[in-house]
Amino acid sequence: SGSPAASGAAMQAAMLRVKLRHLPADNARRRAIAAIYDGELRHVGKPATAAGATHVYHQYVIRHRHRDGLRQRLKAMGVATNVHYPMPVHLQPAYAGRVALGPRACKATEALMPEILSLPMFPELTDERARKVVQAIHSCIQLLH
């Protein structure tokens, strides 16, 4: 009989095998949601995709100068958001002394950190719900200005 850790790893591997079968469809669905956001969002910075690249939109991150106010208003309207990276990677404690950068070497990254916000992005999100997220953002931004 295997150890609990080994059987946990085997269970995780079995689950991932099933999930991997759905990955192409899940990525296509995320791209469809991103197309709604791209086409309908205004007054926010939106993600860009390099020419010749295909984005899978694990996250859909926007920028807005009043990020925290926007986030609070969206929460009050029932729209969950997240700040996945509240601190730039090069300033994370795990990288202290490991990254050969000066304290302000990534000025643009540091300047943008207080503006970034991740919107709902998961394959089960319906087009209708994605459009409601867009409408909520537009309503909130009008109140913030």
GROMACS .gro file of N, CA and C in nm:
model
  435
    1SER      N    1   0.085  -0.119   0.000
    1SER     CA    2   0.000   0.000   0.000
    1SER      C    3   0.088   0.124   0.000
    2GLY      N    4   0.043   0.225  -0.069
    2GLY     CA    5   0.121   0.348  -0.082
    2GLY      C    6   0.096   0.443   0.032
    3SER      N    7   0.184   0.539   0.043
    3SER     CA    8   0.169   0.639   0.146
    3SER      C    9   0.055   0.734   0.111
    4PRO      N   10   0.003   0.808   0.210
    4PRO     CA   11  -0.103   0.905   0.181
    4PRO      C   12  -0.058   1.010   0.079
    5ALA      N   13   0.068   1.050   0.085
    5ALA     CA   14   0.119   1.148  -0.011
    5ALA      C   15   0.118   1.092  -0.152
    6ALA      N   16   0.158   0.965  -0.165
    6ALA     CA   17   0.160   0.903  -0.297
    6ALA      C   18   0.020   0.887  -0.353
    7SER      N   19  -0.075   0.848  -0.267
    7SER     CA   20  -0.211   0.831  -0.318
    7SER      C   21  -0.274   0.967  -0.348
    8GLY      N   22  -0.236   1.071  -0.275
    8GLY     CA   23  -0.282   1.207  -0.306
    8GLY      C   24  -0.227   1.254  -0.440
    9ALA      N   25  -0.101   1.223  -0.466
    9ALA     CA   26  -0.040   1.260  -0.594
    9ALA      C   27  -0.104   1.184  -0.708
   10ALA      N   28  -0.137   1.057  -0.685
   10ALA     CA   29  -0.202   0.976  -0.789
   10ALA      C   30  -0.341   1.032  -0.819
   11MET      N   31  -0.412   1.073  -0.717
   11MET     CA   32  -0.546   1.131  -0.735
   11MET      C   33  -0.535   1.262  -0.813
   12GLN      N   34  -0.438   1.343  -0.777
   12GLN     CA   35  -0.419   1.470  -0.847
   12GLN      C   36  -0.385   1.445  -0.994
   13ALA      N   37  -0.299   1.348  -1.021
   13ALA     CA   38  -0.262   1.316  -1.159
   13ALA      C   39  -0.384   1.269  -1.237
   14ALA      N   40  -0.469   1.188  -1.176
   14ALA     CA   41  -0.590   1.140  -1.244
   14ALA      C   42  -0.683   1.256  -1.276
   15MET      N   43  -0.699   1.348  -1.184
   15MET     CA   44  -0.784   1.464  -1.207
   15MET      C   45  -0.727   1.551  -1.318
   16LEU      N   46  -0.597   1.572  -1.320
   16LEU     CA   47  -0.535   1.653  -1.423
   16LEU      C   48  -0.547   1.590  -1.561
   17ARG      N   49  -0.539   1.456  -1.567
   17ARG     CA   50  -0.558   1.388  -1.697
   17ARG      C   51  -0.695   1.421  -1.754
   18VAL      N   52  -0.796   1.422  -1.669
   18VAL     CA   53  -0.932   1.455  -1.715
   18VAL      C   54  -0.939   1.602  -1.755
   19LYS      N   55  -0.883   1.689  -1.674
   19LYS     CA   56  -0.889   1.833  -1.703
   19LYS      C   57  -0.814   1.868  -1.831
   20LEU      N   58  -0.703   1.801  -1.857
   20LEU     CA   59  -0.625   1.831  -1.977
   20LEU      C   60  -0.703   1.804  -2.106
   21ARG      N   61  -0.793   1.708  -2.103
   21ARG     CA   62  -0.876   1.681  -2.220
   21ARG      C   63  -0.962   1.802  -2.256
   22HIS      N   64  -0.998   1.880  -2.156
   22HIS     CA   65  -1.086   1.995  -2.176
   22HIS      C   66  -1.011   2.126  -2.199
   23LEU      N   67  -0.880   2.123  -2.189
   23LEU     CA   68  -0.801   2.246  -2.197
   23LEU      C   69  -0.821   2.323  -2.328
   24PRO      N   70  -0.816   2.260  -2.445
   24PRO     CA   71  -0.838   2.338  -2.567
   24PRO      C   72  -0.974   2.409  -2.570
   25ALA      N   73  -1.079   2.339  -2.530
   25ALA     CA   74  -1.213   2.400  -2.527
   25ALA      C   75  -1.220   2.510  -2.422
   26ASP      N   76  -1.160   2.487  -2.306
   26ASP     CA   77  -1.160   2.589  -2.201
   26ASP      C   78  -1.085   2.714  -2.247
   27ASN      N   79  -0.972   2.697  -2.312
   27ASN     CA   80  -0.896   2.812  -2.363
   27ASN      C   81  -0.975   2.887  -2.470
   28ALA      N   82  -1.043   2.814  -2.555
   28ALA     CA   83  -1.126   2.878  -2.658
   28ALA      C   84  -1.239   2.959  -2.593
   29ARG      N   85  -1.297   2.905  -2.489
   29ARG     CA   86  -1.405   2.977  -2.419
   29ARG      C   87  -1.350   3.103  -2.353
   30ARG      N   88  -1.233   3.096  -2.292
   30ARG     CA   89  -1.173   3.214  -2.232
   30ARG      C   90  -1.146   3.321  -2.339
   31ARG      N   91  -1.101   3.278  -2.456
   31ARG     CA   92  -1.078   3.374  -2.565
   31ARG      C   93  -1.210   3.438  -2.609
   32ALA      N   94  -1.319   3.363  -2.608
   32ALA     CA   95  -1.451   3.418  -2.644
   32ALA      C   96  -1.496   3.522  -2.541
   33ILE      N   97  -1.473   3.493  -2.415
   33ILE     CA   98  -1.507   3.590  -2.309
   33ILE      C   99  -1.420   3.715  -2.324
   34ALA      N  100  -1.292   3.694  -2.350
   34ALA     CA  101  -1.202   3.808  -2.369
   34ALA      C  102  -1.246   3.893  -2.487
   35ALA      N  103  -1.297   3.831  -2.592
   35ALA     CA  104  -1.344   3.907  -2.708
   35ALA      C  105  -1.461   3.997  -2.669
   36ILE      N  106  -1.548   3.950  -2.580
   36ILE     CA  107  -1.657   4.034  -2.531
   36ILE      C  108  -1.599   4.152  -2.453
   37TYR      N  109  -1.509   4.123  -2.360
   37TYR     CA  110  -1.446   4.230  -2.282
   37TYR      C  111  -1.374   4.328  -2.375
   38ASP      N  112  -1.294   4.275  -2.468
   38ASP     CA  113  -1.219   4.361  -2.561
   38ASP      C  114  -1.311   4.453  -2.640
   39GLY      N  115  -1.421   4.397  -2.688
   39GLY     CA  116  -1.510   4.473  -2.774
   39GLY      C  117  -1.599   4.572  -2.703
   40GLU      N  118  -1.628   4.546  -2.576
   40GLU     CA  119  -1.728   4.628  -2.508
   40GLU      C  120  -1.674   4.715  -2.395
   41LEU      N  121  -1.555   4.687  -2.345
   41LEU     CA  122  -1.502   4.769  -2.236
   41LEU      C  123  -1.447   4.901  -2.290
   42ARG      N  124  -1.475   5.007  -2.215
   42ARG     CA  125  -1.423   5.139  -2.247
   42ARG      C  126  -1.363   5.198  -2.119
   43HIS      N  127  -1.274   5.292  -2.137
   43HIS     CA  128  -1.217   5.370  -2.026
   43HIS      C  129  -1.132   5.288  -1.929
   44VAL      N  130  -1.082   5.174  -1.976
   44VAL     CA  131  -0.988   5.094  -1.897
   44VAL      C  132  -0.877   5.048  -1.990
   45GLY      N  133  -0.760   5.023  -1.933
   45GLY     CA  134  -0.654   4.960  -2.010
   45GLY      C  135  -0.685   4.813  -2.023
   46LYS      N  136  -0.669   4.759  -2.142
   46LYS     CA  137  -0.701   4.618  -2.167
   46LYS      C  138  -0.575   4.543  -2.208
   47PRO      N  139  -0.574   4.411  -2.192
   47PRO     CA  140  -0.456   4.332  -2.230
   47PRO      C  141  -0.431   4.339  -2.381
   48ALA      N  142  -0.306   4.328  -2.415
   48ALA     CA  143  -0.267   4.325  -2.556
   48ALA      C  144  -0.206   4.189  -2.585
   49THR      N  145  -0.218   4.146  -2.708
   49THR     CA  146  -0.157   4.021  -2.752
   49THR      C  147  -0.058   4.052  -2.862
   50ALA      N  148   0.061   4.003  -2.849
   50ALA     CA  149   0.165   4.026  -2.950
   50ALA      C  150   0.125   3.960  -3.082
   51ALA      N  151   0.166   4.022  -3.190
   51ALA     CA  152   0.138   3.967  -3.323
   51ALA      C  153   0.193   3.824  -3.332
   52GLY      N  154   0.114   3.735  -3.386
   52GLY     CA  155   0.157   3.596  -3.402
   52GLY      C  156   0.141   3.512  -3.277
   53ALA      N  157   0.094   3.571  -3.168
   53ALA     CA  158   0.076   3.497  -3.042
   53ALA      C  159  -0.072   3.468  -3.020
   54THR      N  160  -0.099   3.366  -2.943
   54THR     CA  161  -0.237   3.333  -2.904
   54THR      C  162  -0.244   3.340  -2.753
   55HIS      N  163  -0.332   3.423  -2.703
   55HIS     CA  164  -0.350   3.441  -2.559
   55HIS      C  165  -0.450   3.338  -2.509
   56VAL      N  166  -0.426   3.279  -2.391
   56VAL     CA  167  -0.522   3.185  -2.334
   56VAL      C  168  -0.605   3.249  -2.223
   57TYR      N  169  -0.574   3.371  -2.184
   57TYR     CA  170  -0.652   3.446  -2.087
   57TYR      C  171  -0.679   3.368  -1.959
   58HIS      N  172  -0.571   3.317  -1.901
   58HIS     CA  173  -0.583   3.259  -1.768
   58HIS      C  174  -0.641   3.365  -1.675
   59GLN      N  175  -0.604   3.488  -1.700
   59GLN     CA  176  -0.660   3.604  -1.630
   59GLN      C  177  -0.688   3.711  -1.735
   60TYR      N  178  -0.786   3.796  -1.708
   60TYR     CA  179  -0.811   3.912  -1.792
   60TYR      C  180  -0.792   4.032  -1.701
   61VAL      N  181  -0.680   4.099  -1.720
   61VAL     CA  182  -0.640   4.207  -1.629
   61VAL      C  183  -0.658   4.341  -1.698
   62ILE      N  184  -0.733   4.429  -1.632
   62ILE     CA  185  -0.752   4.565  -1.682
   62ILE      C  186  -0.673   4.661  -1.595
   63ARG      N  187  -0.662   4.784  -1.646
   63ARG     CA  188  -0.598   4.891  -1.569
   63ARG      C  189  -0.696   5.007  -1.557
   64HIS      N  190  -0.700   5.064  -1.437
   64HIS     CA  191  -0.778   5.185  -1.415
   64HIS      C  192  -0.715   5.263  -1.301
   65ARG      N  193  -0.706   5.393  -1.317
   65ARG     CA  194  -0.636   5.474  -1.217
   65ARG      C  195  -0.707   5.474  -1.081
   66HIS      N  196  -0.836   5.444  -1.079
   66HIS     CA  197  -0.910   5.435  -0.952
   66HIS      C  198  -0.945   5.289  -0.923
   67ARG      N  199  -0.845   5.202  -0.935
   67ARG     CA  200  -0.867   5.059  -0.922
   67ARG      C  201  -0.939   5.020  -0.794
   68ASP      N  202  -0.895   5.072  -0.681
   68ASP     CA  203  -0.954   5.029  -0.554
   68ASP      C  204  -1.099   5.072  -0.542
   69GLY      N  205  -1.130   5.195  -0.585
   69GLY     CA  206  -1.269   5.241  -0.584
   69GLY      C  207  -1.354   5.159  -0.680
   70LEU      N  208  -1.300   5.130  -0.797
   70LEU     CA  209  -1.371   5.047  -0.894
   70LEU      C  210  -1.397   4.909  -0.836
   71ARG      N  211  -1.297   4.853  -0.775
   71ARG     CA  212  -1.311   4.718  -0.717
   71ARG      C  213  -1.420   4.716  -0.609
   72GLN      N  214  -1.420   4.816  -0.523
   72GLN     CA  215  -1.521   4.822  -0.415
   72GLN      C  216  -1.662   4.835  -0.472
   73ARG      N  217  -1.678   4.920  -0.572
   73ARG     CA  218  -1.810   4.939  -0.633
   73ARG      C  219  -1.856   4.813  -0.706
   74LEU      N  220  -1.765   4.747  -0.775
   74LEU     CA  221  -1.800   4.623  -0.843
   74LEU      C  222  -1.843   4.516  -0.743
   75LYS      N  223  -1.771   4.508  -0.631
   75LYS     CA  224  -1.808   4.411  -0.528
   75LYS      C  225  -1.949   4.437  -0.477
   76ALA      N  226  -1.982   4.564  -0.456
   76ALA     CA  227  -2.116   4.600  -0.409
   76ALA      C  228  -2.223   4.562  -0.512
   77MET      N  229  -2.183   4.553  -0.639
   77MET     CA  230  -2.277   4.515  -0.746
   77MET      C  231  -2.274   4.364  -0.772
   78GLY      N  232  -2.199   4.290  -0.692
   78GLY     CA  233  -2.195   4.145  -0.706
   78GLY      C  234  -2.095   4.093  -0.808
   79VAL      N  235  -1.999   4.179  -0.848
   79VAL     CA  236  -1.896   4.137  -0.944
   79VAL      C  237  -1.767   4.112  -0.868
   80ALA      N  238  -1.723   3.988  -0.865
   80ALA     CA  239  -1.599   3.953  -0.797
   80ALA      C  240  -1.480   3.986  -0.886
   81THR      N  241  -1.381   4.051  -0.829
   81THR     CA  242  -1.256   4.081  -0.897
   81THR      C  243  -1.143   4.037  -0.807
   82ASN      N  244  -1.021   4.049  -0.858
   82ASN     CA  245  -0.907   4.011  -0.776
   82ASN      C  246  -0.787   4.094  -0.817
   83VAL      N  247  -0.696   4.109  -0.724
   83VAL     CA  248  -0.565   4.167  -0.754
   83VAL      C  249  -0.468   4.052  -0.736
   84HIS      N  250  -0.437   3.985  -0.847
   84HIS     CA  251  -0.354   3.865  -0.839
   84HIS      C  252  -0.209   3.895  -0.803
   85TYR      N  253  -0.161   4.011  -0.840
   85TYR     CA  254  -0.021   4.045  -0.815
   85TYR      C  255  -0.014   4.181  -0.746
   86PRO      N  256  -0.037   4.184  -0.615
   86PRO     CA  257  -0.035   4.312  -0.544
   86PRO      C  258   0.105   4.372  -0.531
   87MET      N  259   0.207   4.291  -0.558
   87MET     CA  260   0.345   4.336  -0.551
   87MET      C  261   0.420   4.280  -0.671
   88PRO      N  262   0.498   4.363  -0.739
   88PRO     CA  263   0.574   4.311  -0.854
   88PRO      C  264   0.665   4.196  -0.812
   89VAL      N  265   0.683   4.102  -0.903
   89VAL     CA  266   0.763   3.983  -0.873
   89VAL      C  267   0.904   4.022  -0.826
   90HIS      N  268   0.964   4.121  -0.890
   90HIS     CA  269   1.102   4.154  -0.854
   90HIS      C  270   1.114   4.214  -0.714
   91LEU      N  271   1.001   4.251  -0.652
   91LEU     CA  272   1.004   4.303  -0.514
   91LEU      C  273   0.956   4.200  -0.411
   92GLN      N  274   0.921   4.081  -0.455
   92GLN     CA  275   0.877   3.976  -0.364
   92GLN      C  276   0.993   3.932  -0.276
   93PRO      N  277   0.968   3.904  -0.149
   93PRO     CA  278   1.075   3.861  -0.058
   93PRO      C  279   1.156   3.742  -0.111
   94ALA      N  280   1.090   3.649  -0.180
   94ALA     CA  281   1.161   3.531  -0.231
   94ALA      C  282   1.269   3.569  -0.331
   95TYR      N  283   1.258   3.686  -0.394
   95TYR     CA  284   1.355   3.727  -0.495
   95TYR      C  285   1.459   3.824  -0.440
   96ALA      N  286   1.449   3.860  -0.314
   96ALA     CA  287   1.545   3.953  -0.253
   96ALA      C  288   1.687   3.899  -0.270
   97GLY      N  289   1.773   3.977  -0.330
   97GLY     CA  290   1.910   3.938  -0.351
   97GLY      C  291   1.931   3.841  -0.466
   98ARG      N  292   1.824   3.799  -0.533
   98ARG     CA  293   1.836   3.703  -0.643
   98ARG      C  294   1.820   3.768  -0.779
   99VAL      N  295   1.759   3.885  -0.782
   99VAL     CA  296   1.734   3.953  -0.908
   99VAL      C  297   1.831   4.070  -0.918
  100ALA      N  298   1.908   4.072  -1.025
  100ALA     CA  299   2.010   4.176  -1.042
  100ALA      C  300   1.948   4.303  -1.099
  101LEU      N  301   1.864   4.368  -1.019
  101LEU     CA  302   1.800   4.493  -1.058
  101LEU      C  303   1.820   4.595  -0.946
  102GLY      N  304   1.826   4.718  -0.984
  102GLY     CA  305   1.829   4.823  -0.883
  102GLY      C  306   1.690   4.839  -0.824
  103PRO      N  307   1.676   4.918  -0.719
  103PRO     CA  308   1.546   4.930  -0.651
  103PRO      C  309   1.437   4.991  -0.737
  104ARG      N  310   1.473   5.065  -0.843
  104ARG     CA  311   1.370   5.124  -0.930
  104ARG      C  312   1.392   5.083  -1.076
  105ALA      N  313   1.444   4.965  -1.099
  105ALA     CA  314   1.475   4.920  -1.235
  105ALA      C  315   1.350   4.889  -1.316
  106CYS      N  316   1.242   4.855  -1.251
  106CYS     CA  317   1.117   4.822  -1.321
  106CYS      C  318   1.013   4.929  -1.289
  107LYS      N  319   1.045   5.052  -1.325
  107LYS     CA  320   0.960   5.167  -1.291
  107LYS      C  321   0.819   5.152  -1.347
  108ALA      N  322   0.806   5.110  -1.473
  108ALA     CA  323   0.673   5.097  -1.533
  108ALA      C  324   0.591   4.991  -1.458
  109THR      N  325   0.651   4.879  -1.427
  109THR     CA  326   0.582   4.774  -1.353
  109THR      C  327   0.533   4.827  -1.219
  110GLU      N  328   0.620   4.895  -1.148
  110GLU     CA  329   0.584   4.948  -1.017
  110GLU      C  330   0.476   5.055  -1.027
  111ALA      N  331   0.480   5.136  -1.131
  111ALA     CA  332   0.380   5.242  -1.149
  111ALA      C  333   0.242   5.182  -1.181
  112LEU      N  334   0.239   5.070  -1.251
  112LEU     CA  335   0.112   5.011  -1.292
  112LEU      C  336   0.048   4.922  -1.184
  113MET      N  337   0.125   4.878  -1.088
  113MET     CA  338   0.073   4.784  -0.988
  113MET      C  339  -0.054   4.834  -0.919
  114PRO      N  340  -0.064   4.961  -0.880
  114PRO     CA  341  -0.187   5.003  -0.811
  114PRO      C  342  -0.308   5.018  -0.904
  115GLU      N  343  -0.290   4.993  -1.034
  115GLU     CA  344  -0.398   5.012  -1.131
  115GLU      C  345  -0.456   4.882  -1.184
  116ILE      N  346  -0.394   4.769  -1.157
  116ILE     CA  347  -0.437   4.646  -1.224
  116ILE      C  348  -0.542   4.569  -1.144
  117LEU      N  349  -0.636   4.511  -1.218
  117LEU     CA  350  -0.749   4.441  -1.158
  117LEU      C  351  -0.790   4.326  -1.250
  118SER      N  352  -0.803   4.207  -1.194
  118SER     CA  353  -0.844   4.089  -1.272
  118SER      C  354  -0.995   4.076  -1.269
  119LEU      N  355  -1.053   4.062  -1.388
  119LEU     CA  356  -1.198   4.045  -1.402
  119LEU      C  357  -1.233   3.897  -1.399
  120PRO      N  358  -1.362   3.867  -1.379
  120PRO     CA  359  -1.402   3.726  -1.384
  120PRO      C  360  -1.361   3.662  -1.517
  121MET      N  361  -1.295   3.548  -1.508
  121MET     CA  362  -1.246   3.479  -1.628
  121MET      C  363  -1.237   3.331  -1.598
  122PHE      N  364  -1.338   3.257  -1.643
  122PHE     CA  365  -1.339   3.113  -1.628
  122PHE      C  366  -1.432   3.057  -1.735
  123PRO      N  367  -1.405   2.937  -1.783
  123PRO     CA  368  -1.479   2.884  -1.898
  123PRO      C  369  -1.631   2.878  -1.880
  124GLU      N  370  -1.677   2.865  -1.759
  124GLU     CA  371  -1.821   2.854  -1.735
  124GLU      C  372  -1.893   2.989  -1.735
  125LEU      N  373  -1.819   3.098  -1.745
  125LEU     CA  374  -1.880   3.231  -1.748
  125LEU      C  375  -1.960   3.246  -1.877
  126THR      N  376  -2.086   3.280  -1.866
  126THR     CA  377  -2.171   3.294  -1.984
  126THR      C  378  -2.147   3.429  -2.051
  127ASP      N  379  -2.184   3.438  -2.178
  127ASP     CA  380  -2.175   3.566  -2.248
  127ASP      C  381  -2.259   3.671  -2.177
  128GLU      N  382  -2.378   3.631  -2.133
  128GLU     CA  383  -2.467   3.724  -2.063
  128GLU      C  384  -2.400   3.780  -1.937
  129ARG      N  385  -2.338   3.693  -1.862
  129ARG     CA  386  -2.272   3.737  -1.737
  129ARG      C  387  -2.151   3.825  -1.769
  130ALA      N  388  -2.077   3.792  -1.873
  130ALA     CA  389  -1.962   3.875  -1.913
  130ALA      C  390  -2.010   4.015  -1.951
  131ARG      N  391  -2.121   4.023  -2.021
  131ARG     CA  392  -2.175   4.154  -2.058
  131ARG      C  393  -2.224   4.230  -1.935
  132LYS      N  394  -2.275   4.160  -1.836
  132LYS     CA  395  -2.315   4.226  -1.711
  132LYS      C  396  -2.194   4.281  -1.637
  133VAL      N  397  -2.082   4.211  -1.644
  133VAL     CA  398  -1.957   4.261  -1.585
  133VAL      C  399  -1.920   4.392  -1.655
  134VAL      N  400  -1.926   4.394  -1.787
  134VAL     CA  401  -1.893   4.514  -1.864
  134VAL      C  402  -1.986   4.629  -1.825
  135GLN      N  403  -2.116   4.602  -1.818
  135GLN     CA  404  -2.212   4.706  -1.781
  135GLN      C  405  -2.184   4.759  -1.641
  136ALA      N  406  -2.151   4.671  -1.550
  136ALA     CA  407  -2.120   4.714  -1.413
  136ALA      C  408  -1.997   4.803  -1.411
  137ILE      N  409  -1.896   4.767  -1.489
  137ILE     CA  410  -1.775   4.848  -1.495
  137ILE      C  411  -1.808   4.986  -1.550
  138HIS      N  412  -1.886   4.994  -1.656
  138HIS     CA  413  -1.923   5.124  -1.712
  138HIS      C  414  -1.999   5.208  -1.609
  139SER      N  415  -2.093   5.146  -1.537
  139SER     CA  416  -2.168   5.219  -1.434
  139SER      C  417  -2.075   5.270  -1.324
  140CYS      N  418  -1.986   5.184  -1.279
  140CYS     CA  419  -1.893   5.223  -1.171
  140CYS      C  420  -1.800   5.335  -1.214
  141ILE      N  421  -1.749   5.327  -1.334
  141ILE     CA  422  -1.655   5.429  -1.381
  141ILE      C  423  -1.723   5.564  -1.392
  142GLN      N  424  -1.850   5.567  -1.434
  142GLN     CA  425  -1.922   5.694  -1.440
  142GLN      C  426  -1.933   5.755  -1.300
  143LEU      N  427  -1.951   5.673  -1.199
  143LEU     CA  428  -1.961   5.722  -1.062
  143LEU      C  429  -1.827   5.769  -1.007
  144LEU      N  430  -1.718   5.712  -1.057
  144LEU     CA  431  -1.585   5.747  -1.008
  144LEU      C  432  -1.533   5.878  -1.067
  145HIS      N  433  -1.593   5.923  -1.177
  145HIS     CA  434  -1.543   6.045  -1.243
  145HIS      C  435  -1.620   6.166  -1.200
   0.00000   0.00000   0.00000
